[in-house]
Short mmCIF file of C-alpha atoms and ligand atoms in Angstrom, two decimals:
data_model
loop_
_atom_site.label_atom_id
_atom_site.label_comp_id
_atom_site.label_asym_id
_atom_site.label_seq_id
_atom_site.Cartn_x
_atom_site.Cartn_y
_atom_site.Cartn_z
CA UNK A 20 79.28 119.35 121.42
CA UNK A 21 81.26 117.71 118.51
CA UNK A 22 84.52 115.65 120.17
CA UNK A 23 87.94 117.44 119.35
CA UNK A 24 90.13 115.22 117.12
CA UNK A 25 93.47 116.04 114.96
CA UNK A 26 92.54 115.02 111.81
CA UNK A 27 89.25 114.29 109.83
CA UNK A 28 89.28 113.01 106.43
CA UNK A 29 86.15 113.65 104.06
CA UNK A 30 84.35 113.91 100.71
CA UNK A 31 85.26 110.50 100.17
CA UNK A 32 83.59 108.41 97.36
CA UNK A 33 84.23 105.21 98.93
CA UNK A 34 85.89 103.84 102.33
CA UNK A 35 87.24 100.47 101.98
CA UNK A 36 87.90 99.26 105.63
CA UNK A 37 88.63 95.73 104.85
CA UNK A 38 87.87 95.43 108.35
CA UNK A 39 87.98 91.75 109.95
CA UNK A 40 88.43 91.78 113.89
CA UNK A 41 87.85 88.00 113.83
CA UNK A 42 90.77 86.83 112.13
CA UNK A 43 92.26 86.80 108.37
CA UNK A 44 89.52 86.33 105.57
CA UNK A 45 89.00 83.33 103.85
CA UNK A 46 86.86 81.93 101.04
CA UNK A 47 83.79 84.34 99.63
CA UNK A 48 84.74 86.61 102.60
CA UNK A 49 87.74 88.12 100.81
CA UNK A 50 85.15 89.48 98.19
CA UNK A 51 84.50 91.86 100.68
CA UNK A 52 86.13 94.66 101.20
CA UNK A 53 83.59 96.90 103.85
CA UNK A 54 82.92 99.41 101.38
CA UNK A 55 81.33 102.62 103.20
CA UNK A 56 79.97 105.23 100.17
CA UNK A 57 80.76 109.26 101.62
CA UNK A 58 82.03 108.25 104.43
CA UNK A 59 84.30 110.26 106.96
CA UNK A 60 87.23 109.16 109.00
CA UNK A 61 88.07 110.73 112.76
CA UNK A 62 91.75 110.46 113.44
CA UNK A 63 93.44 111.29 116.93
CA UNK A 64 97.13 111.44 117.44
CA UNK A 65 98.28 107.93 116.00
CA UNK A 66 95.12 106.37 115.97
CA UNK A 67 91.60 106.00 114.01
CA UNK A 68 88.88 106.97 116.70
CA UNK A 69 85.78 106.46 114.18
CA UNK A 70 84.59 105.73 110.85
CA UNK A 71 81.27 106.19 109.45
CA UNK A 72 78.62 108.06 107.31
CA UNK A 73 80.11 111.29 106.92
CA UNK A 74 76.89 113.31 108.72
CA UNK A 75 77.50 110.93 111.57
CA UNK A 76 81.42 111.49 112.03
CA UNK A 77 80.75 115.43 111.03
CA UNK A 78 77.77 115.23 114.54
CA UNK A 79 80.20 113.67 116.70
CA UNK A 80 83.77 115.04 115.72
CA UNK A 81 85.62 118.14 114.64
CA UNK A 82 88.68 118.06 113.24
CA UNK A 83 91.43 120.65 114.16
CA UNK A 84 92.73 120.13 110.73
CA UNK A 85 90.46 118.76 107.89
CA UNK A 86 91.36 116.77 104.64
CA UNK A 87 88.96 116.24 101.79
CA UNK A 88 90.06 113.39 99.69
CA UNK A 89 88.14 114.99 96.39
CA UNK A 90 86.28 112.62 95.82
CA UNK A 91 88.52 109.91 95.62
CA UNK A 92 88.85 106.25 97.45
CA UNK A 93 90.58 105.47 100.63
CA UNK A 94 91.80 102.59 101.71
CA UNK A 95 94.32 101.11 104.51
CA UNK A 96 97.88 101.67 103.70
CA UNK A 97 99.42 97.90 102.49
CA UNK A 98 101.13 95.52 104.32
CA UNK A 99 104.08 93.94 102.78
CA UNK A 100 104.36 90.88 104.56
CA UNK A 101 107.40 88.98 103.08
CA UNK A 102 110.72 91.37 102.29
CA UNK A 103 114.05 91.41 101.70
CA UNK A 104 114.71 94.51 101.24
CA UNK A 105 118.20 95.41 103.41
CA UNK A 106 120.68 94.40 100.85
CA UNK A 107 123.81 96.36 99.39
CA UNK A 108 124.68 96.23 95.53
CA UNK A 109 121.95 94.65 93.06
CA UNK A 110 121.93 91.84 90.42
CA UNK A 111 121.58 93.55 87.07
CA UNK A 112 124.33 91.11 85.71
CA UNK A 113 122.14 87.83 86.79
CA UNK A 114 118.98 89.80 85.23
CA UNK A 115 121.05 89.49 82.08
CA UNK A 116 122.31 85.74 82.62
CA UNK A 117 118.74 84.62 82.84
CA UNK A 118 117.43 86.33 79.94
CA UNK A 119 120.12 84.41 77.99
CA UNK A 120 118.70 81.47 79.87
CA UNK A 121 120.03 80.26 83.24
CA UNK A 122 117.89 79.63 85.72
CA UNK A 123 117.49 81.22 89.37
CA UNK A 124 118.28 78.20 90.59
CA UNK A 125 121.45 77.20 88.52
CA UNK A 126 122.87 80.58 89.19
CA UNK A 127 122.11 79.99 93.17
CA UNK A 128 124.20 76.26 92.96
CA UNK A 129 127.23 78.47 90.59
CA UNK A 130 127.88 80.32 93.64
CA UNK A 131 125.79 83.46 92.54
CA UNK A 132 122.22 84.48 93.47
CA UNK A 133 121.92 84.99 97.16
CA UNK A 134 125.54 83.99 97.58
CA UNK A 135 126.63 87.49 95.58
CA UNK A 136 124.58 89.18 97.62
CA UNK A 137 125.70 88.18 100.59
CA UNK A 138 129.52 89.27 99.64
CA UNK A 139 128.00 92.24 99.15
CA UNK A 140 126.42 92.64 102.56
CA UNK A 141 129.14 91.28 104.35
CA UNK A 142 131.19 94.04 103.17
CA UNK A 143 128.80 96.70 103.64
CA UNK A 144 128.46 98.85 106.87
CA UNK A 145 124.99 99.41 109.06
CA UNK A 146 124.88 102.68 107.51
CA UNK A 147 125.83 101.51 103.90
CA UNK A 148 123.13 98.89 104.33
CA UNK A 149 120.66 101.68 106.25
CA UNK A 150 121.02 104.68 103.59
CA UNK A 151 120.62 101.77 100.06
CA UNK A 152 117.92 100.12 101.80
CA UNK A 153 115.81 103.59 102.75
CA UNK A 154 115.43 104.39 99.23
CA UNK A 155 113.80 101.10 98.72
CA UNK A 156 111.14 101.82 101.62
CA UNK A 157 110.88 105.53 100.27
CA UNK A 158 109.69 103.66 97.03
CA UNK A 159 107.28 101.31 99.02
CA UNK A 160 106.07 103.86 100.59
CA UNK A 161 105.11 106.04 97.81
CA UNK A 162 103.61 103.22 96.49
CA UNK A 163 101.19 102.60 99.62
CA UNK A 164 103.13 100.53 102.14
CA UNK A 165 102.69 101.18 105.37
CA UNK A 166 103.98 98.39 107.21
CA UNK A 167 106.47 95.47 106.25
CA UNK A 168 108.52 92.42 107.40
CA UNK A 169 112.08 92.23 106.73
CA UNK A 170 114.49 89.06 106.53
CA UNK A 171 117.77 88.98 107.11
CA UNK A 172 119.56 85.79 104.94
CA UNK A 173 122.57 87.66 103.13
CA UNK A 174 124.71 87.68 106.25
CA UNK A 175 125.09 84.43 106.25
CA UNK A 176 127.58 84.35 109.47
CA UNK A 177 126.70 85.33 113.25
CA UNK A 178 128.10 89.14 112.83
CA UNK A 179 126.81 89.31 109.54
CA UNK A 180 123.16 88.23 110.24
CA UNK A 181 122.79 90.87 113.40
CA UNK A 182 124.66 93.55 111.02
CA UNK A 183 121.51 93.08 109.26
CA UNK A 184 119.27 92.84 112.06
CA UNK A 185 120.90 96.05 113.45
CA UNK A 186 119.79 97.58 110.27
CA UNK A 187 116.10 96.55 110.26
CA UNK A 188 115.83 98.19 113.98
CA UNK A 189 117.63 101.09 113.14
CA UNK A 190 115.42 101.78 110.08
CA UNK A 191 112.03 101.01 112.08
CA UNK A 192 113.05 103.54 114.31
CA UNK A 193 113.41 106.46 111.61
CA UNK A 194 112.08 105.38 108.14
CA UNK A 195 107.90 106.23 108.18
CA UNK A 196 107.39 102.28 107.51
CA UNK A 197 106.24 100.50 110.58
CA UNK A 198 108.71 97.37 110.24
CA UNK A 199 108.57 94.12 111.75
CA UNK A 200 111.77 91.34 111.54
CA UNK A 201 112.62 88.03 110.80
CA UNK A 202 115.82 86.01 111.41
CA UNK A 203 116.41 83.79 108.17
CA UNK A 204 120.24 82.88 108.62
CA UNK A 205 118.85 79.58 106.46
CA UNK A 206 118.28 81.36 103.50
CA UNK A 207 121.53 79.83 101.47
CA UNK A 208 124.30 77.58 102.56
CA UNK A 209 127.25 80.20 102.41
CA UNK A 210 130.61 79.00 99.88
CA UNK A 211 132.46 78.10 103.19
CA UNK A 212 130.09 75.61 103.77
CA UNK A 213 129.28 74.22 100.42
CA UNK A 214 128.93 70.36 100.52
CA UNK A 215 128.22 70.53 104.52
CA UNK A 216 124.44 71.59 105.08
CA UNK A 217 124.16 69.60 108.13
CA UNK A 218 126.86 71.66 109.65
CA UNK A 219 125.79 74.61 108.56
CA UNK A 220 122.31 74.03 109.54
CA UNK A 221 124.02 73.14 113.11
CA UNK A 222 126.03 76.92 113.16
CA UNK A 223 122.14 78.34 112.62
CA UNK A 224 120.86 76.00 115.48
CA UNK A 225 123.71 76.52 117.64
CA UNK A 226 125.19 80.01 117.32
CA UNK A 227 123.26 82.15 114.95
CA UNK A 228 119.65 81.84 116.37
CA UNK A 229 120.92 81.83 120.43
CA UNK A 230 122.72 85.29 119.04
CA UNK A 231 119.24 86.57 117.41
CA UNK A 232 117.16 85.90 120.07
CA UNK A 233 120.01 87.73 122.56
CA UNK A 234 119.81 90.59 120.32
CA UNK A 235 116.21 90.69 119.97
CA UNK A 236 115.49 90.46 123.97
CA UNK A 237 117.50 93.86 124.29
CA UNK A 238 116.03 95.54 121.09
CA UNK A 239 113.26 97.69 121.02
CA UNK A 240 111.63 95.50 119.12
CA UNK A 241 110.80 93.37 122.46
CA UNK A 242 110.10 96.22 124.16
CA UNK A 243 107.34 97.63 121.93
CA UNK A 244 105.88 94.00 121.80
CA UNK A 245 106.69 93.52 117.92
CA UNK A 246 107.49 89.54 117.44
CA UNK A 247 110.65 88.48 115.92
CA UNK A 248 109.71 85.63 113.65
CA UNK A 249 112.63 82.61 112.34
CA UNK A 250 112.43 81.63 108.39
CA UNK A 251 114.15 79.04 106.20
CA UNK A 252 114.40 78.34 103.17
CA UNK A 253 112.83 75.12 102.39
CA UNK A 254 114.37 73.90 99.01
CA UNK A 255 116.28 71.30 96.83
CA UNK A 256 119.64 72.80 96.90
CA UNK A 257 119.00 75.05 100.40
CA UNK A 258 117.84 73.40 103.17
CA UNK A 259 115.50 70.11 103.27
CA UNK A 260 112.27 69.15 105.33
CA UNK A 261 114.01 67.84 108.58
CA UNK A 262 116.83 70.97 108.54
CA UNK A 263 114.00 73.06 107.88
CA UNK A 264 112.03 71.77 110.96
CA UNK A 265 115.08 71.79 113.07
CA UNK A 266 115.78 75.13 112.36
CA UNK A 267 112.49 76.31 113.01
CA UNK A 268 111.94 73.85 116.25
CA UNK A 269 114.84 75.60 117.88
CA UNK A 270 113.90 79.03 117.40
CA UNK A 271 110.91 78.10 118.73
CA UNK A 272 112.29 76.95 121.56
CA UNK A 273 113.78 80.47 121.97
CA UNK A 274 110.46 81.93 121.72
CA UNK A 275 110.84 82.75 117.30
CA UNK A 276 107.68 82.34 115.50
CA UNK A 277 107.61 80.47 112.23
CA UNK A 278 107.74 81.21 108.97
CA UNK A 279 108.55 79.17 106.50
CA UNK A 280 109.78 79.71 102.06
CA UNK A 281 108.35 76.50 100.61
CA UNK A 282 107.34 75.10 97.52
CA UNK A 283 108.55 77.68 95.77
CA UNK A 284 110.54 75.24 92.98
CA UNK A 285 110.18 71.82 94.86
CA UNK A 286 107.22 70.45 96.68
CA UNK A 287 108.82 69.03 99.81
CA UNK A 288 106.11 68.82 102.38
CA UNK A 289 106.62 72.48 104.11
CA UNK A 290 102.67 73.66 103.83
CA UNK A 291 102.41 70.39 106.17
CA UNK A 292 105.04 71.38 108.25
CA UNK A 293 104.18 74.96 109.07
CA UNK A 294 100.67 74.01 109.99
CA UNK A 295 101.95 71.41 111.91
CA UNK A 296 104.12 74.37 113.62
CA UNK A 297 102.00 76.44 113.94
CA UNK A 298 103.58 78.71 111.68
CA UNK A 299 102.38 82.29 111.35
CA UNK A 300 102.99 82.08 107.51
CA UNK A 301 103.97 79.73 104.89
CA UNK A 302 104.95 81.75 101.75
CA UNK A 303 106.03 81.24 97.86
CA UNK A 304 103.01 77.93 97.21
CA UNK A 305 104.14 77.69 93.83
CA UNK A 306 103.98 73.84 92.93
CA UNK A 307 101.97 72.87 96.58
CA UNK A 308 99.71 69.87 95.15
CA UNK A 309 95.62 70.33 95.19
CA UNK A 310 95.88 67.51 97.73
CA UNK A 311 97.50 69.94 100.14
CA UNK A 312 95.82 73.18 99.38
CA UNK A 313 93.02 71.62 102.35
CA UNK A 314 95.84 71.11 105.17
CA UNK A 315 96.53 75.12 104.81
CA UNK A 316 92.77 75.98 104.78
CA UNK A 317 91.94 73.75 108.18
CA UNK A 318 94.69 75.81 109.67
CA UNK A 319 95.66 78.93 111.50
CA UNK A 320 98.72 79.51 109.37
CA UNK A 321 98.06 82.05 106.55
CA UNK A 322 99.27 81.61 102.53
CA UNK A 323 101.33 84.27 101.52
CA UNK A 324 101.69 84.20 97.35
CA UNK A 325 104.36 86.36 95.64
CA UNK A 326 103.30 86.97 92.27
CA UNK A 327 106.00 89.50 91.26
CA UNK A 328 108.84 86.20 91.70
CA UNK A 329 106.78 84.17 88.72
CA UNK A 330 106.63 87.69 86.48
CA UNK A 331 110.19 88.74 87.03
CA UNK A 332 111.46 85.14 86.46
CA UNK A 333 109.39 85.24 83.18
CA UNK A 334 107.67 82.24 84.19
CA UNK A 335 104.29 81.36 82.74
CA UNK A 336 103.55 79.37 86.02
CA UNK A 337 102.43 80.85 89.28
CA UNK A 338 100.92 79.74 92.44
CA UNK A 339 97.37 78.37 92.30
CA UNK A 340 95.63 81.21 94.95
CA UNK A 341 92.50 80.66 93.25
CA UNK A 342 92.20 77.15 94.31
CA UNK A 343 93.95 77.94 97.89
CA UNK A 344 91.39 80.84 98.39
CA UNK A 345 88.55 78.13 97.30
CA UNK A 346 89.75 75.52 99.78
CA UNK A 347 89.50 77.85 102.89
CA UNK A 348 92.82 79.23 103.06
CA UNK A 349 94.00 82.68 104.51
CA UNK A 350 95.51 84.02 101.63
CA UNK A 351 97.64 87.36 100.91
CA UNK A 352 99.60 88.51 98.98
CA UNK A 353 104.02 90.06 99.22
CA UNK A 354 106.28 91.71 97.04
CA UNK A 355 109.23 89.48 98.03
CA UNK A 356 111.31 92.59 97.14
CA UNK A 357 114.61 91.13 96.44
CA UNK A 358 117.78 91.92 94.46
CA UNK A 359 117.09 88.24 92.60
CA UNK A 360 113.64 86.76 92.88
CA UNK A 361 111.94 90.30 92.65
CA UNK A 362 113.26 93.82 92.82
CA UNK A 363 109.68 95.39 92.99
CA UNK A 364 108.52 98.21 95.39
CA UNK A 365 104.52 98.03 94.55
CA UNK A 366 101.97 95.91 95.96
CA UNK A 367 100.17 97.68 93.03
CA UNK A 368 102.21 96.03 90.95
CA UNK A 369 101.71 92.87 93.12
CA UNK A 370 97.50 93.13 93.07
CA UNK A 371 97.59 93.48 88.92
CA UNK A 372 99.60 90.38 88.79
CA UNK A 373 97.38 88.47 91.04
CA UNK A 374 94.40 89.84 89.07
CA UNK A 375 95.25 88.53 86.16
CA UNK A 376 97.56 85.07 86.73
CA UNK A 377 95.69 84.19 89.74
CA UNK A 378 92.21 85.20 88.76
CA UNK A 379 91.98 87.77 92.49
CA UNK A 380 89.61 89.63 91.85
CA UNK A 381 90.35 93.43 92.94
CA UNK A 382 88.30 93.33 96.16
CA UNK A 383 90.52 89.86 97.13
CA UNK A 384 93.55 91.60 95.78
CA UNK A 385 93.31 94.31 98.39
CA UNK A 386 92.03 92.25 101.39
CA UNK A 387 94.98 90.22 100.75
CA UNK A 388 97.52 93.19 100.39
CA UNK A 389 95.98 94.99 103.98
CA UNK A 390 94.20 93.05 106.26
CA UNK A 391 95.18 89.70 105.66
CA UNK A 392 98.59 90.56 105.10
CA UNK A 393 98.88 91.90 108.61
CA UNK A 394 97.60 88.35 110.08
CA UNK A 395 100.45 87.33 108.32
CA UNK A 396 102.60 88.90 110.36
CA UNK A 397 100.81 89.00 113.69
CA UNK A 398 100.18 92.84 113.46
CA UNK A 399 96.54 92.61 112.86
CA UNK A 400 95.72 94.13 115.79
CA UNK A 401 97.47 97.16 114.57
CA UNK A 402 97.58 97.54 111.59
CA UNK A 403 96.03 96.09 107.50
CA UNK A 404 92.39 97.73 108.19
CA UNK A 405 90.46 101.21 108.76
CA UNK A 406 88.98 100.46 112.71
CA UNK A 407 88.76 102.36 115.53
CA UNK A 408 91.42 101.50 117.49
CA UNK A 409 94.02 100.51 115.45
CA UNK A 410 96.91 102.70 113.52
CA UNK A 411 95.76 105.84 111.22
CA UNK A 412 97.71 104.50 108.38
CA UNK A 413 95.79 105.52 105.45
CA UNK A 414 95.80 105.76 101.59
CA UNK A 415 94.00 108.54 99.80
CA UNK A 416 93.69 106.98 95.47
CA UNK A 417 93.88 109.06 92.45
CA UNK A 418 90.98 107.32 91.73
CA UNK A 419 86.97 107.06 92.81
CA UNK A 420 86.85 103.51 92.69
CA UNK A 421 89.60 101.14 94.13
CA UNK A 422 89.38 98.25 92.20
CA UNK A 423 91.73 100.24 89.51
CA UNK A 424 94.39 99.63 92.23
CA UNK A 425 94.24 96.22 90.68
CA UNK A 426 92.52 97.11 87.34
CA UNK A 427 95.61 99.81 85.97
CA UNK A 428 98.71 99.47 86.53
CA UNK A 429 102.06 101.01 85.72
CA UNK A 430 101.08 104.24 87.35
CA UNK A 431 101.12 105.05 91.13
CA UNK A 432 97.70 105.52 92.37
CA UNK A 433 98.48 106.02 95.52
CA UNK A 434 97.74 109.71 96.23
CA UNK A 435 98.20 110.84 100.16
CA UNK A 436 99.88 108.68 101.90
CA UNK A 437 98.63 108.94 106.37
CA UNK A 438 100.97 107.03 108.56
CA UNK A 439 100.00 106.89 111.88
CA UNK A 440 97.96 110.36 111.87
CA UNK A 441 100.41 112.12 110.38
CA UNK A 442 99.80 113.44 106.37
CA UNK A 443 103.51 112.49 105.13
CA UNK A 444 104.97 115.11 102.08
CA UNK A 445 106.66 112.88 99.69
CA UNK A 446 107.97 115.29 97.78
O1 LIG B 20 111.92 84.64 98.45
N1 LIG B 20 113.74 82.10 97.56
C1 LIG B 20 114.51 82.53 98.38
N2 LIG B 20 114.68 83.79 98.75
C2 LIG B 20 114.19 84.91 98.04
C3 LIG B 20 115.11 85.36 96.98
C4 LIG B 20 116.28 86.07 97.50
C5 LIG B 20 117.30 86.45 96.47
O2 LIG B 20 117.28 85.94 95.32
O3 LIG B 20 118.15 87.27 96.81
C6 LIG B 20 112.77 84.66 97.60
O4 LIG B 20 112.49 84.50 96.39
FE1 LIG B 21 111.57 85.39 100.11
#
């Protein structure tokens, strides 16, 4: 007798598990993406209970509700690794200013950039922060994501920072998106500290990260055993390589895992840094020398690459994840959605950049966007591949064949989105 399950999904033309129990996927590995041809999927309550040849699945399970995918691909749903996507207002008028010319950077040391933003979310409420920042997920999620990190960094202050933190735990708990958070109170160095790094790099030591991790212990964050995870901002004109390790050495100390923004404009030694950490993630990788691409591929800490920064900042240049792929590292691959850097929804969007600035090829494009991704932020176990075992989070294509994830672009493939068993109506 067939096993009673809640869900089976076939007619498929190709399952792409991306599977990799062992840890993230690294050099010709990422190539791979477990591709299963007519293949069926066995889904019970939140979970994936089996996937295999569909005559297989069909012997041992019946669903009490069937899907066929039409002959289309399915994939895991994406894993957005790197946000910052609770913000109020936008930055249409910087948009403008660097079209004309200034750069991100110039605007950030005029007061504007993250600065603006952070007037902006100082002023807003939780729910004013909740309801503009839901219509972001709704647009991630259309667009595939299932699961993503989210920094704070535009509080800037104590109150401000677990305002923002409120917000991420508030919108785990009812947006569809599985979300996981990250304290990043060095992001800038706010107006009322301009000139004094070193003391505000002392307020984040001192008061902002003992108030994070007090929040966190009592959130339900902690409960469900979802990590919270402490960033900086490792940059000429933010915070250097010994406030940077500081930072991150004390909210270790309070039991926040590292993560670190460098060499995103300035090579200052962070790749070195996080590895010496132990950082889960060291993201942006922009200008990291070839002589350091080695120190990330002998480690545990995985290279997160954000494409969509280079391509909205019109810059011809972006980081080398060929060579870092080629050198053994754990690469994968973020939006960065942002009001400045990168206001961009799609890892779509994300995998045709890489394909074609950073020579991914489709199959490395997606391993790096589900799987490796979810090493990124410790949720591998979870979540970022089709297993038994972990989340039904699921992606049915408009197409037979998912390298077009990669291949088009400008048009959502993403067909049926499954988020923990459940077939979600997106209207
Ligand atoms: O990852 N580089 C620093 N932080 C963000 C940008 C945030 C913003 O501009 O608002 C980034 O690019
Ligand atoms: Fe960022």
């Amino acid at each position: 007798m067939p096993q009673s399950v809640d869900l089976v999904i076939f007619n498929t033309s190709q399952i792409v598990t991306c599977a990799s129990p062992n840890g993230p996927k690294r050099g010709t590995d990422l190539r791979d993406v477990d591709l299963l041809e007519d293949g069926a999927i066995a889904v019970a309550g939140e979970k994936i209970v089996a996937v295999g040849p569909r005559l297989e699945i069909f012997a041992q399970y019946r669903g009490k509700t069937t899907l066929n995918a039409a002959g289309m691909s399915v994939c895991p749903g994406f894993v957005d690794p790197h946000t910052h996507v609770v913000y109020a207002g936008d930055r249409v008028e910087e948009f403008e200013l660097r079209i004309q010319g200034a750069s991100y950077m110039e605007i950030m040391a005029a007061g504007g950039g993250i600065m603006s933003t952070a007037q902006a979310v100082r002023s807003a409420s939780i729910s004013q922060l909740v309801a503009e920042s839901w219509r972001r997920l709704d647009a991630m999620l259309r667009l595939g994501t299932t699961t993503a990190e989210i920094k704070t960094g535009y509080g800037l202050e104590t109150n401000a920072e677990l305002k923002m933190l409120a917000a991420i735990a508030e919108l785990d708990q009812t947006h569809p998106i599985s979300l996981l958070p990250t304290f990043l109170g060095a992001h800038a160095v706010p107006q009322e500290y301009a000139g004094r790094t070193e003391a505000y790099t002392r307020l984040v030591i001192d008061e902002m990260l003992p108030a994070a991790s007090a929040w966190y212990q009592k959130s339900h964050f902690r409960t469900q055993g979802i990590p919270l995870f402490c960033d900086v901002f490792c940059e000429n004109g933010a915070f250097d390589l010994a406030q940077s390790r500081q930072i991150l050495e004390a909210g270790l100390t309070l039991g926040l895992q590292p993560k670190i923004h460098a060499d995103e404009f300035t090579n200052l030694g962070g790749v070195a840094l996080a590895v010496e950490l132990g950082a889960v993630s060291v993201d942006h990788l922009d200008v990291t020398p070839q002589r350091e691409w080695a120190i990330l591929g002998d480690s545990d800490t995985v290279g997160v690459v954000l494409p969509a920064v280079n391509f909205n900042l019109g810059s011809p240049h972006f980081a080398d994840a060929r060579g870092l792929i080629d050198s053994g590292a754990a690469l994968a691959l973020s939006t960065d959605i942002n009001p400045g850097s990168a206001p961009c929804p799609s890892m779509p969007l994300v995998m045709a950049i890489a394909a074609r600035y950073q020579r991914l090829l489709p199959a490395e494009a997606l391993n790096a966007s589900t799987i490796n991704a979810a090493y990124a932020i410790k949720a591998a176990d979870q979540v970022g591949s089709i297993e038994a075992g972990k989340q039904a989070d699921l992606l049915i294509l408009r197409t037979p064949d998912y390298r077009h994830l990669a291949y088009q672009f400008g048009e959502n493939l993403v067909g049926t989105v499954i988020k923990k068993g459940q077939v979600l109506d997106l209207g």
